[in-house]
JSON list of C-alpha atoms in Angstrom, two decimals:
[
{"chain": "A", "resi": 181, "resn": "UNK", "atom": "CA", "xyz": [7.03, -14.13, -16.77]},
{"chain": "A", "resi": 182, "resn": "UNK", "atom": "CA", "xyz": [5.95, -10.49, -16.20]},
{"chain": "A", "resi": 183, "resn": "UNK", "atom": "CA", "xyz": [1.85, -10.41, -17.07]},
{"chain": "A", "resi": 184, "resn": "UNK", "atom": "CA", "xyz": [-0.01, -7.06, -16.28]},
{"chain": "A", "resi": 185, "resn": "UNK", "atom": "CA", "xyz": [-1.93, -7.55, -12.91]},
{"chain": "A", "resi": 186, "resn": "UNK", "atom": "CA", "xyz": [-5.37, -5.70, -12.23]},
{"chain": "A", "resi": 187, "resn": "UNK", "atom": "CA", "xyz": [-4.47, -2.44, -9.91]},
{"chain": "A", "resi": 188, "resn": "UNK", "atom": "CA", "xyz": [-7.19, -0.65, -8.37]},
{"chain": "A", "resi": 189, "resn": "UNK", "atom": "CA", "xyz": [-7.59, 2.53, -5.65]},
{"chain": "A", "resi": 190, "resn": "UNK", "atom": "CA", "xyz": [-10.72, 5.17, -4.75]},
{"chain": "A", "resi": 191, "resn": "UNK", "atom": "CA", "xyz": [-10.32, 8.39, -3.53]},
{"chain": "A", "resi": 192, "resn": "UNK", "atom": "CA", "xyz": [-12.16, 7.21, -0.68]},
{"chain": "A", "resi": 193, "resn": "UNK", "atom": "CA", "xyz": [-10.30, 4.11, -0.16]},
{"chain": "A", "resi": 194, "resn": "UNK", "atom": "CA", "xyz": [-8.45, 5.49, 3.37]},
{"chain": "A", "resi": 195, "resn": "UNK", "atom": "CA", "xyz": [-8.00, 3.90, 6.55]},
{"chain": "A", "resi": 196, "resn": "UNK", "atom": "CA", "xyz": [-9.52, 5.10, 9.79]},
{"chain": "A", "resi": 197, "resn": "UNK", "atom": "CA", "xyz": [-5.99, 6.73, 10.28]},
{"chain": "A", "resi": 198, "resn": "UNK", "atom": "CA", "xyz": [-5.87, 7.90, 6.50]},
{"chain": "A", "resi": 199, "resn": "UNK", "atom": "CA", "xyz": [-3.59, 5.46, 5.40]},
{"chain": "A", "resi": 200, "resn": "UNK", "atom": "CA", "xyz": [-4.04, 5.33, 1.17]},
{"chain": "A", "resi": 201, "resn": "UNK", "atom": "CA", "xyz": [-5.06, 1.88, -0.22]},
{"chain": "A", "resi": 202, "resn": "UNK", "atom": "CA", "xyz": [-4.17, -0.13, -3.69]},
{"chain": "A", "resi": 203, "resn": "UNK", "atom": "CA", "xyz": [-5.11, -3.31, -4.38]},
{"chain": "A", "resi": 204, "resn": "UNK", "atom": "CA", "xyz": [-3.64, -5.79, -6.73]},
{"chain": "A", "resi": 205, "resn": "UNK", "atom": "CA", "xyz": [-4.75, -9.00, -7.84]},
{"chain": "A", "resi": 206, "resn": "UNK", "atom": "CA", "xyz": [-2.59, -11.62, -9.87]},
{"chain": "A", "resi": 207, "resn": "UNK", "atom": "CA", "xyz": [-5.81, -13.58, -11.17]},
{"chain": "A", "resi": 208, "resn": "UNK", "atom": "CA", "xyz": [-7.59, -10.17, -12.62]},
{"chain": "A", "resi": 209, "resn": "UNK", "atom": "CA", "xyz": [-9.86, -10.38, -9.55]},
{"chain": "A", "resi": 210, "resn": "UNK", "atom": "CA", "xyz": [-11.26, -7.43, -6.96]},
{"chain": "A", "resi": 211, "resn": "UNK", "atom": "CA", "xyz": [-9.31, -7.91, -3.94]},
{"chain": "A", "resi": 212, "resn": "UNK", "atom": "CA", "xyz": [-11.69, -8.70, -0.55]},
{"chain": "A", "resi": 213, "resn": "UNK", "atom": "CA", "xyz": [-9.97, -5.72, 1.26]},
{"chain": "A", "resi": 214, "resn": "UNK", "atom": "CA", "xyz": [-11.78, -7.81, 4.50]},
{"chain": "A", "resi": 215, "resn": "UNK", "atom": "CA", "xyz": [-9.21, -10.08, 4.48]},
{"chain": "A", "resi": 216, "resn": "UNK", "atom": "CA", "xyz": [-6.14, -7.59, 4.59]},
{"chain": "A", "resi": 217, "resn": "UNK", "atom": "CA", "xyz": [-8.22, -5.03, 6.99]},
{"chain": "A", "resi": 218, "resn": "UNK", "atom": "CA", "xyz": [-7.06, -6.05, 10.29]},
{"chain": "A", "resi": 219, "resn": "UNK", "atom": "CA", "xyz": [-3.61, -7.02, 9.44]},
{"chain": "A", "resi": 220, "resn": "UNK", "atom": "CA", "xyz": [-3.02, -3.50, 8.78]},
{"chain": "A", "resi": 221, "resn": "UNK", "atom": "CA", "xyz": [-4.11, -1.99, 11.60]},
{"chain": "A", "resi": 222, "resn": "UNK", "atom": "CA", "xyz": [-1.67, -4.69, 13.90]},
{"chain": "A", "resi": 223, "resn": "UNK", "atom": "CA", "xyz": [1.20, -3.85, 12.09]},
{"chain": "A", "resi": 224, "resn": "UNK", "atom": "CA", "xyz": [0.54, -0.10, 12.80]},
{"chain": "A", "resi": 225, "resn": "UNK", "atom": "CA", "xyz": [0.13, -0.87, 16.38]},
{"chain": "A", "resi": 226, "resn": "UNK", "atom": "CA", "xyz": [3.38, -2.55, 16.03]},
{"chain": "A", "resi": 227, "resn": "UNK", "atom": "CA", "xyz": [5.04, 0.59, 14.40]},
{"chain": "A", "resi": 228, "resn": "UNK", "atom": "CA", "xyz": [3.39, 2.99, 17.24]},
{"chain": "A", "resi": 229, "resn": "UNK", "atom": "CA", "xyz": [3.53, 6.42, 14.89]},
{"chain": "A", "resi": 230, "resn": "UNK", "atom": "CA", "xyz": [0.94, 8.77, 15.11]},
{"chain": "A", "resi": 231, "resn": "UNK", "atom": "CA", "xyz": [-0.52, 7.48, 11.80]},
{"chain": "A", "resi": 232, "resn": "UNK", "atom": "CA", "xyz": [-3.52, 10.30, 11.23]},
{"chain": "A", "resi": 233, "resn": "UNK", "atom": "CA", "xyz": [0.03, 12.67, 11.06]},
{"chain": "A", "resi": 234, "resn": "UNK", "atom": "CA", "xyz": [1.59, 10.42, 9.26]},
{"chain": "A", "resi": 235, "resn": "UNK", "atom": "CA", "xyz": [1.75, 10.15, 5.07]},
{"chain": "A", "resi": 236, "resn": "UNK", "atom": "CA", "xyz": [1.38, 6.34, 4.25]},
{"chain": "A", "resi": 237, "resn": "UNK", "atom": "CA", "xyz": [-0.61, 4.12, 1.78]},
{"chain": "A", "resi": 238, "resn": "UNK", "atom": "CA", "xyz": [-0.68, 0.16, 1.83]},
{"chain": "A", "resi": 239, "resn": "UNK", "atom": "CA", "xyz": [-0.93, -2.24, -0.94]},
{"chain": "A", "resi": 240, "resn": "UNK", "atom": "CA", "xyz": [-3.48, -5.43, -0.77]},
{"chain": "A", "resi": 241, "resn": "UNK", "atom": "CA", "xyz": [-2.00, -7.50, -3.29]},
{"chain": "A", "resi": 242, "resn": "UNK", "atom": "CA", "xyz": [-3.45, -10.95, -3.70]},
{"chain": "A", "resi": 243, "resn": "UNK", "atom": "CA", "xyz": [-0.54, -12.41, -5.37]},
{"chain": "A", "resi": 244, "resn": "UNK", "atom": "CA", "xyz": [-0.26, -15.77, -7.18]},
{"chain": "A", "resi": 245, "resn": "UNK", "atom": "CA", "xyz": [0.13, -17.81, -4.34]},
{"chain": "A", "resi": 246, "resn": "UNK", "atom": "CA", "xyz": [0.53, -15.64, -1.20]},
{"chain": "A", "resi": 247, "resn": "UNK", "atom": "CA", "xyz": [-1.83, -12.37, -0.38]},
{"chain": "A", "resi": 248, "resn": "UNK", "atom": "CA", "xyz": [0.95, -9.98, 0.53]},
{"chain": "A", "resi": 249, "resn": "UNK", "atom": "CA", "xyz": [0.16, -6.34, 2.59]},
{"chain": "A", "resi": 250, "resn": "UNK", "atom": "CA", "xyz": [2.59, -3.75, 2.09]},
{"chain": "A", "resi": 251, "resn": "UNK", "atom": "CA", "xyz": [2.48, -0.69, 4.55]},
{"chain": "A", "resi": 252, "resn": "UNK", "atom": "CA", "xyz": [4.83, 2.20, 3.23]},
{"chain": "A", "resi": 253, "resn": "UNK", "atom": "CA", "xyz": [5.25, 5.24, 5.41]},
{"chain": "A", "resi": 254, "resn": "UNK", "atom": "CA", "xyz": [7.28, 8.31, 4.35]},
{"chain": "A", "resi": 255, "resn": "UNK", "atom": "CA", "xyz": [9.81, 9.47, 7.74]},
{"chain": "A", "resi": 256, "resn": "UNK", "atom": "CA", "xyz": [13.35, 11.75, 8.72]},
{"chain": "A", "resi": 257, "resn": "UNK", "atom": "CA", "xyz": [12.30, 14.25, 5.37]},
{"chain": "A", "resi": 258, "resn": "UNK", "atom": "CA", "xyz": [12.03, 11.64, 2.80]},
{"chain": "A", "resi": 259, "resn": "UNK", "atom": "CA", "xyz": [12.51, 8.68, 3.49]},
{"chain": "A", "resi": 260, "resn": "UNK", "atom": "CA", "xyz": [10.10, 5.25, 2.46]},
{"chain": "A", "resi": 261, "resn": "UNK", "atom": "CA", "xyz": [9.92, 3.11, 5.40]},
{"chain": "A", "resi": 262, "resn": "UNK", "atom": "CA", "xyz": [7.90, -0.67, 4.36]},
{"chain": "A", "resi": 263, "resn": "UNK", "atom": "CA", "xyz": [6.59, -3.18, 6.32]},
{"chain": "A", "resi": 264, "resn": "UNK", "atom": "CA", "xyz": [5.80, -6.44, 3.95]},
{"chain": "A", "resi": 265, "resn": "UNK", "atom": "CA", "xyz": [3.31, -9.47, 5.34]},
{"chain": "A", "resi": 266, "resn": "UNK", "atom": "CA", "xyz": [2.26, -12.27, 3.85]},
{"chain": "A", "resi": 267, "resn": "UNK", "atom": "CA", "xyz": [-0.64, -14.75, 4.73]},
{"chain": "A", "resi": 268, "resn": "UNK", "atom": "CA", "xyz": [0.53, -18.25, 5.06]},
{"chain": "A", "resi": 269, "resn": "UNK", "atom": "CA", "xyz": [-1.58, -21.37, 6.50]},
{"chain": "A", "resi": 270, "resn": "UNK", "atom": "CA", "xyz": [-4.01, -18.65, 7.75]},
{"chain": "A", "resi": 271, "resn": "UNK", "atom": "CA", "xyz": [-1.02, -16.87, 10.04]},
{"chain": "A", "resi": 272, "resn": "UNK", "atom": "CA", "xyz": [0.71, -13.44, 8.70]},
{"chain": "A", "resi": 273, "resn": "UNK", "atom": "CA", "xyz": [4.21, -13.60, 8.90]},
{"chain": "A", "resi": 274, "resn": "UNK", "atom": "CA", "xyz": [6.49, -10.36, 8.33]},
{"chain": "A", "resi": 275, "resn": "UNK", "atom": "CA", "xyz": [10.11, -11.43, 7.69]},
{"chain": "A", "resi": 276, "resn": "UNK", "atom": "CA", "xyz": [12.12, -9.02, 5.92]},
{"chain": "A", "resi": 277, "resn": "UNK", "atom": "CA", "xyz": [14.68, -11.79, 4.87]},
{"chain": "A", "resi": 278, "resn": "UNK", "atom": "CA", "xyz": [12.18, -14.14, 3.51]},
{"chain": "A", "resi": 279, "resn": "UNK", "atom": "CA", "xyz": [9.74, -11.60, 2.03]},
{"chain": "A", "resi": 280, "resn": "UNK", "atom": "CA", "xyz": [9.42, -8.19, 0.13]},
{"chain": "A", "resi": 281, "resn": "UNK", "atom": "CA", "xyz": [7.66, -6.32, -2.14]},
{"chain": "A", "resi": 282, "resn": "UNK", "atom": "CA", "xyz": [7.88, -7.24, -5.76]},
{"chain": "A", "resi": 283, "resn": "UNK", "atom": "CA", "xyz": [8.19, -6.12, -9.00]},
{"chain": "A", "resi": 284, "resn": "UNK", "atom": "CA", "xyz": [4.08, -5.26, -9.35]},
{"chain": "A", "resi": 285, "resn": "UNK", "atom": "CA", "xyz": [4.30, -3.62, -6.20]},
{"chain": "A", "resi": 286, "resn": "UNK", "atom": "CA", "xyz": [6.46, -0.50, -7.71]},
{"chain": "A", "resi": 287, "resn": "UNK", "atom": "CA", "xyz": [4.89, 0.79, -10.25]},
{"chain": "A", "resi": 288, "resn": "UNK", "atom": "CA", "xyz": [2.25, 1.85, -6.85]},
{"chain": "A", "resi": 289, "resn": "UNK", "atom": "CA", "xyz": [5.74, 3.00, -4.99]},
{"chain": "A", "resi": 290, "resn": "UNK", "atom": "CA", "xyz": [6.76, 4.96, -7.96]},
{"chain": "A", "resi": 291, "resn": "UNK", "atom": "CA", "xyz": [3.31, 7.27, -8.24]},
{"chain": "A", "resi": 292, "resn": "UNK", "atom": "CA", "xyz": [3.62, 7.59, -4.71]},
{"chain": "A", "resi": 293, "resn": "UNK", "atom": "CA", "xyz": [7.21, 8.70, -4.72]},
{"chain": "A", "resi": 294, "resn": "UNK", "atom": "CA", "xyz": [5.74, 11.70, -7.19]},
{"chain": "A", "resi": 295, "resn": "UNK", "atom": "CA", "xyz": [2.61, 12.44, -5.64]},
{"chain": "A", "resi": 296, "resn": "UNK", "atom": "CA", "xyz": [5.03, 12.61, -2.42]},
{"chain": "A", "resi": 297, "resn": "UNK", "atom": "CA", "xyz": [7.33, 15.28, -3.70]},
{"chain": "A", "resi": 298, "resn": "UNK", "atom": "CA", "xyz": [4.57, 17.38, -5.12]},
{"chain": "A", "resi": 299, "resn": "UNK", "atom": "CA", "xyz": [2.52, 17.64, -1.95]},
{"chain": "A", "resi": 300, "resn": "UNK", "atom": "CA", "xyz": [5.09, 16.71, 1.05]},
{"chain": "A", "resi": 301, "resn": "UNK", "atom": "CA", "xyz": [8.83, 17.16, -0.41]},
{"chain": "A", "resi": 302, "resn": "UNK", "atom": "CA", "xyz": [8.03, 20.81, -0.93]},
{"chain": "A", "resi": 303, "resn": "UNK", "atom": "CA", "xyz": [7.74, 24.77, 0.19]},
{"chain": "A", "resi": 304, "resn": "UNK", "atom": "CA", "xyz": [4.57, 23.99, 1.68]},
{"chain": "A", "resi": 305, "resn": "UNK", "atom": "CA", "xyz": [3.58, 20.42, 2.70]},
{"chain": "A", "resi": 306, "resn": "UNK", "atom": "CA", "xyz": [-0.21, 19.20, 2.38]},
{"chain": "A", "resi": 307, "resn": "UNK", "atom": "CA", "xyz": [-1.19, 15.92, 3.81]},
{"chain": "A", "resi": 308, "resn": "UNK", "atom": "CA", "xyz": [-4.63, 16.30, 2.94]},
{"chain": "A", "resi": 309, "resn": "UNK", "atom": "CA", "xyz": [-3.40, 16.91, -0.57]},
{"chain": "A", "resi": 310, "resn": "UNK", "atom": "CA", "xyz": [-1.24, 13.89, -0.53]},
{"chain": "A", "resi": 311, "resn": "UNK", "atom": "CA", "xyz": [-3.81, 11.71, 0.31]},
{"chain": "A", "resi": 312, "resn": "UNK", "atom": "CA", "xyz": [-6.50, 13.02, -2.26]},
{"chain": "A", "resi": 313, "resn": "UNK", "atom": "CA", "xyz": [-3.88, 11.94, -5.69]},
{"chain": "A", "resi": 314, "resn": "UNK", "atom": "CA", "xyz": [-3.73, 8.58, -6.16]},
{"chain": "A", "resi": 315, "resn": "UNK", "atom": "CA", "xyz": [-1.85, 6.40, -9.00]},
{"chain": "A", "resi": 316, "resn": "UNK", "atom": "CA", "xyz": [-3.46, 7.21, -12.06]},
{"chain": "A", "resi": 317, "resn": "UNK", "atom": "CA", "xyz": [-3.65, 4.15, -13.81]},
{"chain": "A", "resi": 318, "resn": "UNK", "atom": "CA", "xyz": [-5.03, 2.71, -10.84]},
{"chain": "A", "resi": 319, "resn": "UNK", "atom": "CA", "xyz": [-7.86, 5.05, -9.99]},
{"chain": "A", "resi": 320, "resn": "UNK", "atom": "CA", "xyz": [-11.50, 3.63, -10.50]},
{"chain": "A", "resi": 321, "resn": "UNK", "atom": "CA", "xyz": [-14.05, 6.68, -11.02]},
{"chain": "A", "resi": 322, "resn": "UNK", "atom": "CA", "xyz": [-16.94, 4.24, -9.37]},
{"chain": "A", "resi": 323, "resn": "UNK", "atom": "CA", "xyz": [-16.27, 2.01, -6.49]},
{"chain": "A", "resi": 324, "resn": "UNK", "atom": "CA", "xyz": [-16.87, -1.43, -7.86]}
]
């Protein structure tokens, strides 16, 4: 049964490569963004873009019994690409036919579908721009 899950981001919350980060937490927790950290940067090794050029944001989301990382990536004009692991007996596995993102995961896909037309998807893109707007329900004014 659908119960609302805590969703957080900071406008500072970026990656070294400016990748955008959300957490989510199933148990009303913070999320230990530790944990997720290097996970994200192998899966953009594996994905070899220039990810400083690049608008993307990643969801932590420490799920009722799995933490899952989503990395979302915006390519060809405007298109979402997603790469979905999840942490099982201390090994991340990413297997598209076993594992997705879920149903707490869009409402995080949908702002950044919006933000992503307003300052990509237009007469004159802004990168910098996309990555300043976050979700709004999600943004904390103090980091925790």
């Amino acid at each position: 049964m659908f119960k609302e899950r805590k969703l957080m981001t900071h406008a500072s919350w970026l990656d070294s490569d400016g990748v955008k980060i959300y957490t989510i937490s199933a148990h009303n927790e913070t999320v230990q963004q530790t944990r997720f950290a290097q996970r994200l940067q192998e899966v953009k090794r594996q994905k070899a873009k220039v990810w400083c050029h690049v608008p993307a944001f990643a969801i932590f989301h420490q799920g009722e019994s799995f933490p899952y990382l989503i990395l979302a990536w915006w390519g060809n004009d405007n298109e979402l690409f997603t790469s979905v692991s999840v942490l099982q007996d201390e090994v991340w596995l990413e297997d598209a036919n076993q594992y997705s993102f879920c149903v707490y995961d869009l409402e995080v896909i949908w702002a950044e579908r919006n933000i992503f037309i307003e300052t990509m998807d237009c007469a004159n893109p802004n990168l910098s721009h996309y990555r300043a707007l976050r979700a709004e329900k999600a943004l904390l004014d103090d980091i925790p």
